[in-house]
PDB file of C-alpha atoms in Angstrom:
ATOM      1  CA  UNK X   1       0.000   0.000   0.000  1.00 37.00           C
ATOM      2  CA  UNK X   2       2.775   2.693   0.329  1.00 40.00           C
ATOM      3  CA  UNK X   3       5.373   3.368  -1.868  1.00 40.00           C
ATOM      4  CA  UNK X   4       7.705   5.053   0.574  1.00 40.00           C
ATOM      5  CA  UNK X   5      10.687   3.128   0.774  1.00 41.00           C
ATOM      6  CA  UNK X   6      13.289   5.311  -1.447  1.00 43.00           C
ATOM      7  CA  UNK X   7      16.606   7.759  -1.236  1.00 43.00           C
ATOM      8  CA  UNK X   8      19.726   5.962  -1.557  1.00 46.00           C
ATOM      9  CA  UNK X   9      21.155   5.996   1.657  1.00 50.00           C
ATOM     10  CA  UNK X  10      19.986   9.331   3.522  1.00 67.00           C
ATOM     11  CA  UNK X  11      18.435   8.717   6.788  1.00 76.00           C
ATOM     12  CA  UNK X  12      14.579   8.046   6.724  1.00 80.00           C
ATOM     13  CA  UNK X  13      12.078  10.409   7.871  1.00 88.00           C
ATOM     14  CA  UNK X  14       9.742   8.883  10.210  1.00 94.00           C
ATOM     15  CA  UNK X  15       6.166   9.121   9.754  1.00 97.00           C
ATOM     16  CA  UNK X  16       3.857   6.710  12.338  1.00 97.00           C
ATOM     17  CA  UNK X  17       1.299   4.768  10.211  1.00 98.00           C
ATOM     18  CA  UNK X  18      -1.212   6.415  11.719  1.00 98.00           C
ATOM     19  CA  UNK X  19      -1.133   9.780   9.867  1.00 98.00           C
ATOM     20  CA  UNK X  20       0.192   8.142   6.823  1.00 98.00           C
ATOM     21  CA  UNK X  21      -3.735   6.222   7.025  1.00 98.00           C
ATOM     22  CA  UNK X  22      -5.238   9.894   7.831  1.00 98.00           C
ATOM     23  CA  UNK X  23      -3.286  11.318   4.848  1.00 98.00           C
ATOM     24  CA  UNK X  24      -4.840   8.593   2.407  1.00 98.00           C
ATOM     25  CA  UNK X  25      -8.271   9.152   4.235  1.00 98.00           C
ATOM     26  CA  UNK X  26      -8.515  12.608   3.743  1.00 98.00           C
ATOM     27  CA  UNK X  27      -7.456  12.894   0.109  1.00 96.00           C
ATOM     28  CA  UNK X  28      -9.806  10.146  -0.599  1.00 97.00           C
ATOM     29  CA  UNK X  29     -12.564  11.675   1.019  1.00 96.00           C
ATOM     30  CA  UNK X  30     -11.660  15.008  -1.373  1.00 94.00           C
ATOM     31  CA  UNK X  31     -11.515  13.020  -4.245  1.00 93.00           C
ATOM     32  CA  UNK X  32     -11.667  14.520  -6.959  1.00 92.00           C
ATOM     33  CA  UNK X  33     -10.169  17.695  -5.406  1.00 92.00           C
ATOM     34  CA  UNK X  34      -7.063  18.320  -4.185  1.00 93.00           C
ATOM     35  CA  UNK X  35      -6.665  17.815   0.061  1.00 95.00           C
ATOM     36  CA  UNK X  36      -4.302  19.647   1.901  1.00 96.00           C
ATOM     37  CA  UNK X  37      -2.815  19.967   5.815  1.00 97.00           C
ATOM     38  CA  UNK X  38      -0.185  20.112   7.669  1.00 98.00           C
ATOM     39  CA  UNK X  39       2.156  17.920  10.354  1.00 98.00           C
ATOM     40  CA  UNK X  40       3.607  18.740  13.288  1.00 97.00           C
ATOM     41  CA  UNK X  41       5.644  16.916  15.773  1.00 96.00           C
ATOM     42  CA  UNK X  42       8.925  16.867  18.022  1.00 94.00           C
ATOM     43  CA  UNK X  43      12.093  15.011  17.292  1.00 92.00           C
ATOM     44  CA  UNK X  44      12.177  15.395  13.804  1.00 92.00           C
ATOM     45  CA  UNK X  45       8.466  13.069  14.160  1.00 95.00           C
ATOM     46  CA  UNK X  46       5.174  13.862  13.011  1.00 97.00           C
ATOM     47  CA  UNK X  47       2.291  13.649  15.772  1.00 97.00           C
ATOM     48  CA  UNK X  48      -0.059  16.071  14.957  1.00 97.00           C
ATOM     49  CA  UNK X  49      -2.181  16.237  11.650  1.00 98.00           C
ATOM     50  CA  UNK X  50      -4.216  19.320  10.500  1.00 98.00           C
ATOM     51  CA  UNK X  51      -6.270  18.528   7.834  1.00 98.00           C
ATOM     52  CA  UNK X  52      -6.762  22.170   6.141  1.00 97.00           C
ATOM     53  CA  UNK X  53     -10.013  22.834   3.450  1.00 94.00           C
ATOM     54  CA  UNK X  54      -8.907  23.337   0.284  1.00 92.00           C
ATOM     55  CA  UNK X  55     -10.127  26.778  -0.506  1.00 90.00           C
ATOM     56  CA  UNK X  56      -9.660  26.474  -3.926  1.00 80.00           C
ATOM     57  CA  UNK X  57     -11.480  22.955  -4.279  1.00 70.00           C
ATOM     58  CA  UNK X  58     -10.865  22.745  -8.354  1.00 71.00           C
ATOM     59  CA  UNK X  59     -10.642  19.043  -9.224  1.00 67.00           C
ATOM     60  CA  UNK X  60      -7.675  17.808  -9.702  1.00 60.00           C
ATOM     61  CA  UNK X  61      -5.367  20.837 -10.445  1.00 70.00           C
ATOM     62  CA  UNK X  62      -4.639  23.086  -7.270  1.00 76.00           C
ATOM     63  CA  UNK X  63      -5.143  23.564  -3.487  1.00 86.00           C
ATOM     64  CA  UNK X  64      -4.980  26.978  -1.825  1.00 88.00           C
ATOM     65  CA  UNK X  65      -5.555  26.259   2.290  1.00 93.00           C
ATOM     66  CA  UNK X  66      -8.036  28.381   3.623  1.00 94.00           C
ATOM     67  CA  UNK X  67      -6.233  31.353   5.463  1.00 95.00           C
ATOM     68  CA  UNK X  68      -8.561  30.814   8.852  1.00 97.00           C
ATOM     69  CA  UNK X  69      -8.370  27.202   9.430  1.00 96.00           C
ATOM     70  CA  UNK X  70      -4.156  27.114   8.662  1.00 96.00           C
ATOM     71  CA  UNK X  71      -4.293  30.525  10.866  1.00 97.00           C
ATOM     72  CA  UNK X  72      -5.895  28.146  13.743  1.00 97.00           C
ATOM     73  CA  UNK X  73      -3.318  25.239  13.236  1.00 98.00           C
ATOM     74  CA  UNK X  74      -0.382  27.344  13.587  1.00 97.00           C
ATOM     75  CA  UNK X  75      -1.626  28.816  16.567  1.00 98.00           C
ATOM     76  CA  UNK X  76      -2.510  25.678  18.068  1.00 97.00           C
ATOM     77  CA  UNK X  77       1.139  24.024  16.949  1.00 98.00           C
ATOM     78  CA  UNK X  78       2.646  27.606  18.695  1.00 97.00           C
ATOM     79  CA  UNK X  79       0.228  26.747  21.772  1.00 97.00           C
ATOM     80  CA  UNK X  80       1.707  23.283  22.016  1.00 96.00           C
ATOM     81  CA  UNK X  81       5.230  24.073  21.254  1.00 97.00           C
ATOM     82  CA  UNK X  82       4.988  21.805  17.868  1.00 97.00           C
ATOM     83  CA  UNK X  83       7.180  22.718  14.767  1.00 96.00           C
ATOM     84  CA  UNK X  84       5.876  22.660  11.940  1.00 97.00           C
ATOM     85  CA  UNK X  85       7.695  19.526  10.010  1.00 97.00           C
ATOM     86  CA  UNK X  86       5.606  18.823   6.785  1.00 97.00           C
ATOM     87  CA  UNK X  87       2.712  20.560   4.315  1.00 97.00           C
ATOM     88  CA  UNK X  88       1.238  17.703   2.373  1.00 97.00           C
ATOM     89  CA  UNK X  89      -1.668  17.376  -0.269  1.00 96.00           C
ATOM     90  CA  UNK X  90      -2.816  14.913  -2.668  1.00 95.00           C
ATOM     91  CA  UNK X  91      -2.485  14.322  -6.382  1.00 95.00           C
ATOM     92  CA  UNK X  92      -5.764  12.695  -7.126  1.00 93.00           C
ATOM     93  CA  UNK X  93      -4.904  11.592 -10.705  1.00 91.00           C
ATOM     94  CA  UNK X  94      -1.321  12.079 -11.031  1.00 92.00           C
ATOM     95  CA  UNK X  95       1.831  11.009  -9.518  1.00 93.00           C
ATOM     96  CA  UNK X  96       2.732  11.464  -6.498  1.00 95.00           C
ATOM     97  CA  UNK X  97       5.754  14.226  -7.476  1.00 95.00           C
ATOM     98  CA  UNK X  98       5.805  18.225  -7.175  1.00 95.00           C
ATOM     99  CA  UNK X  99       4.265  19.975 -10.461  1.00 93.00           C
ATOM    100  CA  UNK X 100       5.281  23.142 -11.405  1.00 92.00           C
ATOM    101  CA  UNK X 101       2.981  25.169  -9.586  1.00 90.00           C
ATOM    102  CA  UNK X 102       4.133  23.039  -6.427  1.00 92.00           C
ATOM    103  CA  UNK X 103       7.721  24.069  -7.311  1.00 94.00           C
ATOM    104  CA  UNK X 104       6.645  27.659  -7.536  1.00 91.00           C
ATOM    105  CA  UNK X 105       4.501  27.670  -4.447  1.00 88.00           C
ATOM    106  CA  UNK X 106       7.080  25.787  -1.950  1.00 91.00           C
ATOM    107  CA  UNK X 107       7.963  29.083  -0.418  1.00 88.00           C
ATOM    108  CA  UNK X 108       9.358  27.592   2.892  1.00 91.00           C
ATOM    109  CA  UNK X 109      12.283  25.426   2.613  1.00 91.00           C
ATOM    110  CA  UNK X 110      12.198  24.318   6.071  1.00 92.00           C
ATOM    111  CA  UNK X 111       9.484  21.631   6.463  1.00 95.00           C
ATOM    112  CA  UNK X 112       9.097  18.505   4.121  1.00 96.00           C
ATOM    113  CA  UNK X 113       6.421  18.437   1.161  1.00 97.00           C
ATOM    114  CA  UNK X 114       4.643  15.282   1.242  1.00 97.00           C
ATOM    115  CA  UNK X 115       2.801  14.019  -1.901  1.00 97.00           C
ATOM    116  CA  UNK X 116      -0.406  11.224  -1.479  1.00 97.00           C
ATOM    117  CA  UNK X 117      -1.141  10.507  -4.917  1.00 97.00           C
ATOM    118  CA  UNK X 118      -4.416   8.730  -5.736  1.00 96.00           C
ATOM    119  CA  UNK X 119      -3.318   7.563  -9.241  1.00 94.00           C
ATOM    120  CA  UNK X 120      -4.330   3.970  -7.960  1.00 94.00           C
ATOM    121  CA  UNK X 121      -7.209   4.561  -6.218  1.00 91.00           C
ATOM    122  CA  UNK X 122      -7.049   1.063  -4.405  1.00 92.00           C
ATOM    123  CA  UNK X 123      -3.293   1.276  -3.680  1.00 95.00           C
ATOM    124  CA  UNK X 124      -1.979   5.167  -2.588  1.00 97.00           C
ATOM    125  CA  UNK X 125       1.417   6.652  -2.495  1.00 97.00           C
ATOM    126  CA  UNK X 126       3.119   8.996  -0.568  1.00 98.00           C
ATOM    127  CA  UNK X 127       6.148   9.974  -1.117  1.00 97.00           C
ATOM    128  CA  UNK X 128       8.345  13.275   0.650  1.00 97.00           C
ATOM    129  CA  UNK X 129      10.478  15.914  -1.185  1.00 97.00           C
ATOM    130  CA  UNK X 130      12.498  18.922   0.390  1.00 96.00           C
ATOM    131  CA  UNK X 131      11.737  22.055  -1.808  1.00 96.00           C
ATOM    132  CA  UNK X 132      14.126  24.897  -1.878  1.00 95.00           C
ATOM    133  CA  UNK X 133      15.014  27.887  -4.213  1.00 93.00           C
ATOM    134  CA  UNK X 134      13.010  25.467  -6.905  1.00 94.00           C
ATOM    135  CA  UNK X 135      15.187  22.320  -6.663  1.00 96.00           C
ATOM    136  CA  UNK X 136      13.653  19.164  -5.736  1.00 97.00           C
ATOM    137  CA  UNK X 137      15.069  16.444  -3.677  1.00 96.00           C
ATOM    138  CA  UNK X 138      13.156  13.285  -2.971  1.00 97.00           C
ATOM    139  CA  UNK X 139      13.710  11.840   0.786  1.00 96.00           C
ATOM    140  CA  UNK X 140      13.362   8.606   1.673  1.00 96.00           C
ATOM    141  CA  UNK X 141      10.402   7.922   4.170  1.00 95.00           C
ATOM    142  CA  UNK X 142       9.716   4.855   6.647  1.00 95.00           C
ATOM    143  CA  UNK X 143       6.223   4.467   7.971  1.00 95.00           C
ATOM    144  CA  UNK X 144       6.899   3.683  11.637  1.00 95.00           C
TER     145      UNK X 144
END
């Protein structure tokens, strides 16, 4: 079911199974549209999830998070002393790898990108990429 084993030999970023299932919940309950959110954790480790409407809900081609709701995650992650450690969204018919407009858009180069594509409806991927000054890097993940 995941595709998440990749990167030569960097170390993994940990993800627990957990949100990885919440991920592939939420951009199947989108479907067709685009989901989006965002992770937080401590350690380098994702515990929180904040699944974010898409306020641009166009099928398959963009996500915008709605300013309020990402307002009230980052003010609950700053409540709970949680850095912010990925921004993911889904791909619903395409793979799971940054398009140009992702590129563009990355405009923090600090937390990972995650990418849930629904390509395979039966059998999603996720896959992570760091993002910065418009050059991709693919890191390897391990679902803990």
């Amino acid at each position: 079911m995941h595709d998440a084993a990749r990167g030569g030999g960097r170390r993994a970023v940990k993800i627990p199974k957990t949100l990885v299932e919440a991920m592939f919940v939420h951009a199947q309950e989108t479907y067709p549209e685009e989901c989006c959110g965002l992770l937080a954790g401590t350690h380098g480790v994702p515990s929180h999830l904040y699944r974010i409407q898409n306020a641009h809900p166009t099928p398959k081609v963009f996500y915008e998070m709605a300013p309020k709701e990402q307002f009230y995650a980052f003010k609950n992650m700053r409540h709970n002393g949680l850095p912010l450690l990925a921004i993911y969204h889904s791909h619903p018919e395409s793979p799971a790898r940054p398009s140009q407009s992702d590129i563009r858009l990355a405009y923090d180069p600090e937390p990972l990108y995650l990418l849930v594509s629904l390509q395979q409806r039966d059998a999603p991927q996720l896959r992570a990429y760091r993002i910065v000054e418009g050059v991709v890097t693919e890191e390897p993940l391990e679902v803990i």
